[in-house]
CSV table of C-alpha atoms in Angstrom, one decimal:
chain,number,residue,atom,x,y,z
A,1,UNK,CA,-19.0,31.3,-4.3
A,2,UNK,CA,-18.4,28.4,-2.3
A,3,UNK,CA,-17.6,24.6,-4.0
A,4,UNK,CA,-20.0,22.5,-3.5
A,5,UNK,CA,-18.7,18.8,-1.6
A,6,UNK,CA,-17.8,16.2,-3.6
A,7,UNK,CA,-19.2,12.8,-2.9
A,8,UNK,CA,-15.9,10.8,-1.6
A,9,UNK,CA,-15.2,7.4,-3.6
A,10,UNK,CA,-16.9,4.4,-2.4
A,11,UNK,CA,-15.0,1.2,-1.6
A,12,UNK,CA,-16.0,-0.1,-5.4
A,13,UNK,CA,-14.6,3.1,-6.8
A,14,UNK,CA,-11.5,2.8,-5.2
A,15,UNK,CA,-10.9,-0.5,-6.1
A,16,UNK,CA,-11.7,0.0,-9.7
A,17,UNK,CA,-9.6,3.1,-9.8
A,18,UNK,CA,-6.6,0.8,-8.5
A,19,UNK,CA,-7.3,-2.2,-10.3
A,20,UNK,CA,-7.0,0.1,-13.7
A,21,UNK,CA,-4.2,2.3,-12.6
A,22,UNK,CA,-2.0,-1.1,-12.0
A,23,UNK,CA,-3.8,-2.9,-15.4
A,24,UNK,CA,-1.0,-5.0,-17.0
A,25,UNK,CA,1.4,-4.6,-14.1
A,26,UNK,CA,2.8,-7.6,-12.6
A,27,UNK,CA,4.8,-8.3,-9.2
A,28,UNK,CA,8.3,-10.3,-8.8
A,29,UNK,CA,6.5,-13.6,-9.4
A,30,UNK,CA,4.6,-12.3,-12.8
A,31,UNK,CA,1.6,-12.4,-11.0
A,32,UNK,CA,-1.1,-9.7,-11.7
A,33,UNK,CA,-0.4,-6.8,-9.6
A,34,UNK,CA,-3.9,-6.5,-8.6
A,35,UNK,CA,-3.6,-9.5,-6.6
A,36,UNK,CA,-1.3,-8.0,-4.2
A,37,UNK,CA,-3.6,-4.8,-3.9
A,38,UNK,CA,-6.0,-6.8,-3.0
A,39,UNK,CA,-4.4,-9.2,-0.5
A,40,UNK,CA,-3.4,-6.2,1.7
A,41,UNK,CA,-7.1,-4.6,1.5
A,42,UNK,CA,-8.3,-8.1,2.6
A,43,UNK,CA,-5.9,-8.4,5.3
A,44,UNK,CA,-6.3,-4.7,6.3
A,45,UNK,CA,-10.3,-5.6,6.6
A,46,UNK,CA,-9.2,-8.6,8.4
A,47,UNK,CA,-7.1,-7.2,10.8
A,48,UNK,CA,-10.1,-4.7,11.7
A,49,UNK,CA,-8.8,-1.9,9.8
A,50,UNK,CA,-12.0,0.6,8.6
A,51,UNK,CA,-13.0,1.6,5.3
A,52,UNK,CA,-10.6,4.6,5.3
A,53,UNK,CA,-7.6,2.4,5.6
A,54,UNK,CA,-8.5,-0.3,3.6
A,55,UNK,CA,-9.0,2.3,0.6
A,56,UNK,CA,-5.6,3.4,1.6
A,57,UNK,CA,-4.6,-0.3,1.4
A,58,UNK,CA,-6.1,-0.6,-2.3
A,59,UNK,CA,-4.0,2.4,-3.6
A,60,UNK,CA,-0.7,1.8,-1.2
A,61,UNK,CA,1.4,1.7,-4.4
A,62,UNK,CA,-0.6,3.8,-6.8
A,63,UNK,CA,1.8,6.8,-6.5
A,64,UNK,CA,5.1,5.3,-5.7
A,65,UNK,CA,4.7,2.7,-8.8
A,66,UNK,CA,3.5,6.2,-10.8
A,67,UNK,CA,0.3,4.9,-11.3
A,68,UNK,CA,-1.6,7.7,-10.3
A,69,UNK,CA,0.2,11.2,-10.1
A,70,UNK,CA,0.4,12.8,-6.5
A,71,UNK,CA,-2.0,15.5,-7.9
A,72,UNK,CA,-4.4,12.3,-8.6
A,73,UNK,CA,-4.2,11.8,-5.0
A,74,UNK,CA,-4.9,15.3,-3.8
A,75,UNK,CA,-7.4,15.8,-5.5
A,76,UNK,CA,-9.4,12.5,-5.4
A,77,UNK,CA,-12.9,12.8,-3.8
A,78,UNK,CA,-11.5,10.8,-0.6
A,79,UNK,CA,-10.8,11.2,2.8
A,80,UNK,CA,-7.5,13.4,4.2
A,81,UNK,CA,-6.7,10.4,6.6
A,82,UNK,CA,-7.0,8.1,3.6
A,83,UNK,CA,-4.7,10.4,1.9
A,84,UNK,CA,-2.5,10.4,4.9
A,85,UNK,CA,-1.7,7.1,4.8
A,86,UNK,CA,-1.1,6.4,1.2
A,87,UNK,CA,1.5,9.4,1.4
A,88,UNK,CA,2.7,8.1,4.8
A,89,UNK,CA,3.4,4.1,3.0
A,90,UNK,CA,4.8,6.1,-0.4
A,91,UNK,CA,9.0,5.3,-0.3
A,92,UNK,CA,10.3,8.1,-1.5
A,93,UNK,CA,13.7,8.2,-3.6
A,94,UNK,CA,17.0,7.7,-1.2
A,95,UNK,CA,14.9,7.7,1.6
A,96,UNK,CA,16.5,5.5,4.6
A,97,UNK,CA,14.2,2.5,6.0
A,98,UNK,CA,14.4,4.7,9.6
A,99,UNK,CA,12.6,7.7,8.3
A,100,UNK,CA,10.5,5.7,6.2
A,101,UNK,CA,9.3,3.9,9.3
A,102,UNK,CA,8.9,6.9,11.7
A,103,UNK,CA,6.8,8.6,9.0
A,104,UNK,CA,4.2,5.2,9.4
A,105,UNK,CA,4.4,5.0,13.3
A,106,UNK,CA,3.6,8.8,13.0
A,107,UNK,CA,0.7,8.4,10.9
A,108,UNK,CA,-2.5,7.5,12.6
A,109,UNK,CA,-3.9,3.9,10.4
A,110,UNK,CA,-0.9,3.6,8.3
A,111,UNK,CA,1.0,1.1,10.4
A,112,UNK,CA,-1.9,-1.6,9.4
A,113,UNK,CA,-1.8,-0.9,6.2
A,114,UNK,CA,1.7,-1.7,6.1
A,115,UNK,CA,1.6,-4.4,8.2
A,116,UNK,CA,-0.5,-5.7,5.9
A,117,UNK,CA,1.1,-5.2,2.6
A,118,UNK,CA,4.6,-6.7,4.5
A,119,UNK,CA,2.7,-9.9,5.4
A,120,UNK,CA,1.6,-10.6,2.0
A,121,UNK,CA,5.1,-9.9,0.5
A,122,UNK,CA,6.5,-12.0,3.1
A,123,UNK,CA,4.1,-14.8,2.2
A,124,UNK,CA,5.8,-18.4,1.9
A,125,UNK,CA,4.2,-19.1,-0.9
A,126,UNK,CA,4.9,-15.9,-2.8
A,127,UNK,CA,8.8,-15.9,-2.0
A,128,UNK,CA,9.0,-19.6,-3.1
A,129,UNK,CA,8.5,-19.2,-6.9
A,130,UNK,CA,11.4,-16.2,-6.5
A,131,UNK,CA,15.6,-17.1,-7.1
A,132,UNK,CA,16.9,-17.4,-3.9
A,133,UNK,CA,19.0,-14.7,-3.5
A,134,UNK,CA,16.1,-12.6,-4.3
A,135,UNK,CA,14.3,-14.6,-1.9
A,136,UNK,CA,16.8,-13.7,0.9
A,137,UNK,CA,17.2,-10.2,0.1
A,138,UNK,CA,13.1,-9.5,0.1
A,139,UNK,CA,13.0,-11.8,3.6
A,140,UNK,CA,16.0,-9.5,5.0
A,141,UNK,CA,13.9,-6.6,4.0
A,142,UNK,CA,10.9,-7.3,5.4
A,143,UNK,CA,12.3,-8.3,8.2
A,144,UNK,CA,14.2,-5.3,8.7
A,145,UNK,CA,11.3,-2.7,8.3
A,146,UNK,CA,8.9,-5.3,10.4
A,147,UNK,CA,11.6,-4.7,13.3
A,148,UNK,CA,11.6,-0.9,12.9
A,149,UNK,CA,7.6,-0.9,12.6
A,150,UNK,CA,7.7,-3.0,16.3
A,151,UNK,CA,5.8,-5.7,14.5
A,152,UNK,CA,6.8,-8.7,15.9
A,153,UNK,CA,6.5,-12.4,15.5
């Protein structure tokens, strides 16, 4: 008996699957947590990312914030590369910044995606409304794994 194919999430699927997983969550600012989901799909579709990374973009977070399980992930009606680079952008626990990085450059799509999400957390605007010493530690940050990505500028 052999499983039949599952039809793989559309765009609007995805989305909605993200924006419920992350309901009521809010970033350092208090803003809604689906804003910054959606800032790095825009700016993966911007940056002339395809629909397979900007899924990835929508559910970037989904497992390392616990919002959806890993099994969620494995078995969700969506591409392997999609799944690649949601796992490839996961931090895991203790991890250092390096390997965190060579996992991204290693995975085909997933440096976009991240470029992506570390341009809208690096966004003026969205570091202004933090304390400043949370302000400089998040610039730092960025900074640091935009360096080790080879983004620069």
């Amino acid at each position: 008996m052999t499983e039949t194919p599952r039809i793989p999430l559309t765009l609007a699927q995805v989305e909605a699957t993200a924006r419920a997983a992350h309901s009521g969550q809010t970033d350092k600012a208090g803003r809604p947590y689906t804003e910054h989901l959606q800032a790095v799909a825009e700016g993966v579709r911007v940056r002339g990312g395809d629909e397979e990374q900007i899924a990835a973009a929508w559910l970037h977070d989904a497992v390392e914030d616990d919002a959806l399980s890993p099994r969620w992930l494995r078995e969700a009606a969506l591409s392997s590369r999609t799944k690649d680079i949601v796992l490839a952008v996961t931090k895991r626990a203790g991890e250092p910044p390096e390997a965190y990085a060579a996992r991204i450059l290693a995975t085909p799509g997933a440096l976009l995606v991240k470029e992506s999400d570390l341009a809208h957390n690096a966004d003026p605007a969205r570091l202004a409304v933090l304390d400043e010493a949370t302000r400089t530690r998040l610039t730092e940050k960025y900074a640091q794994m935009r360096a080790l990505l080879g983004l620069v500028g």
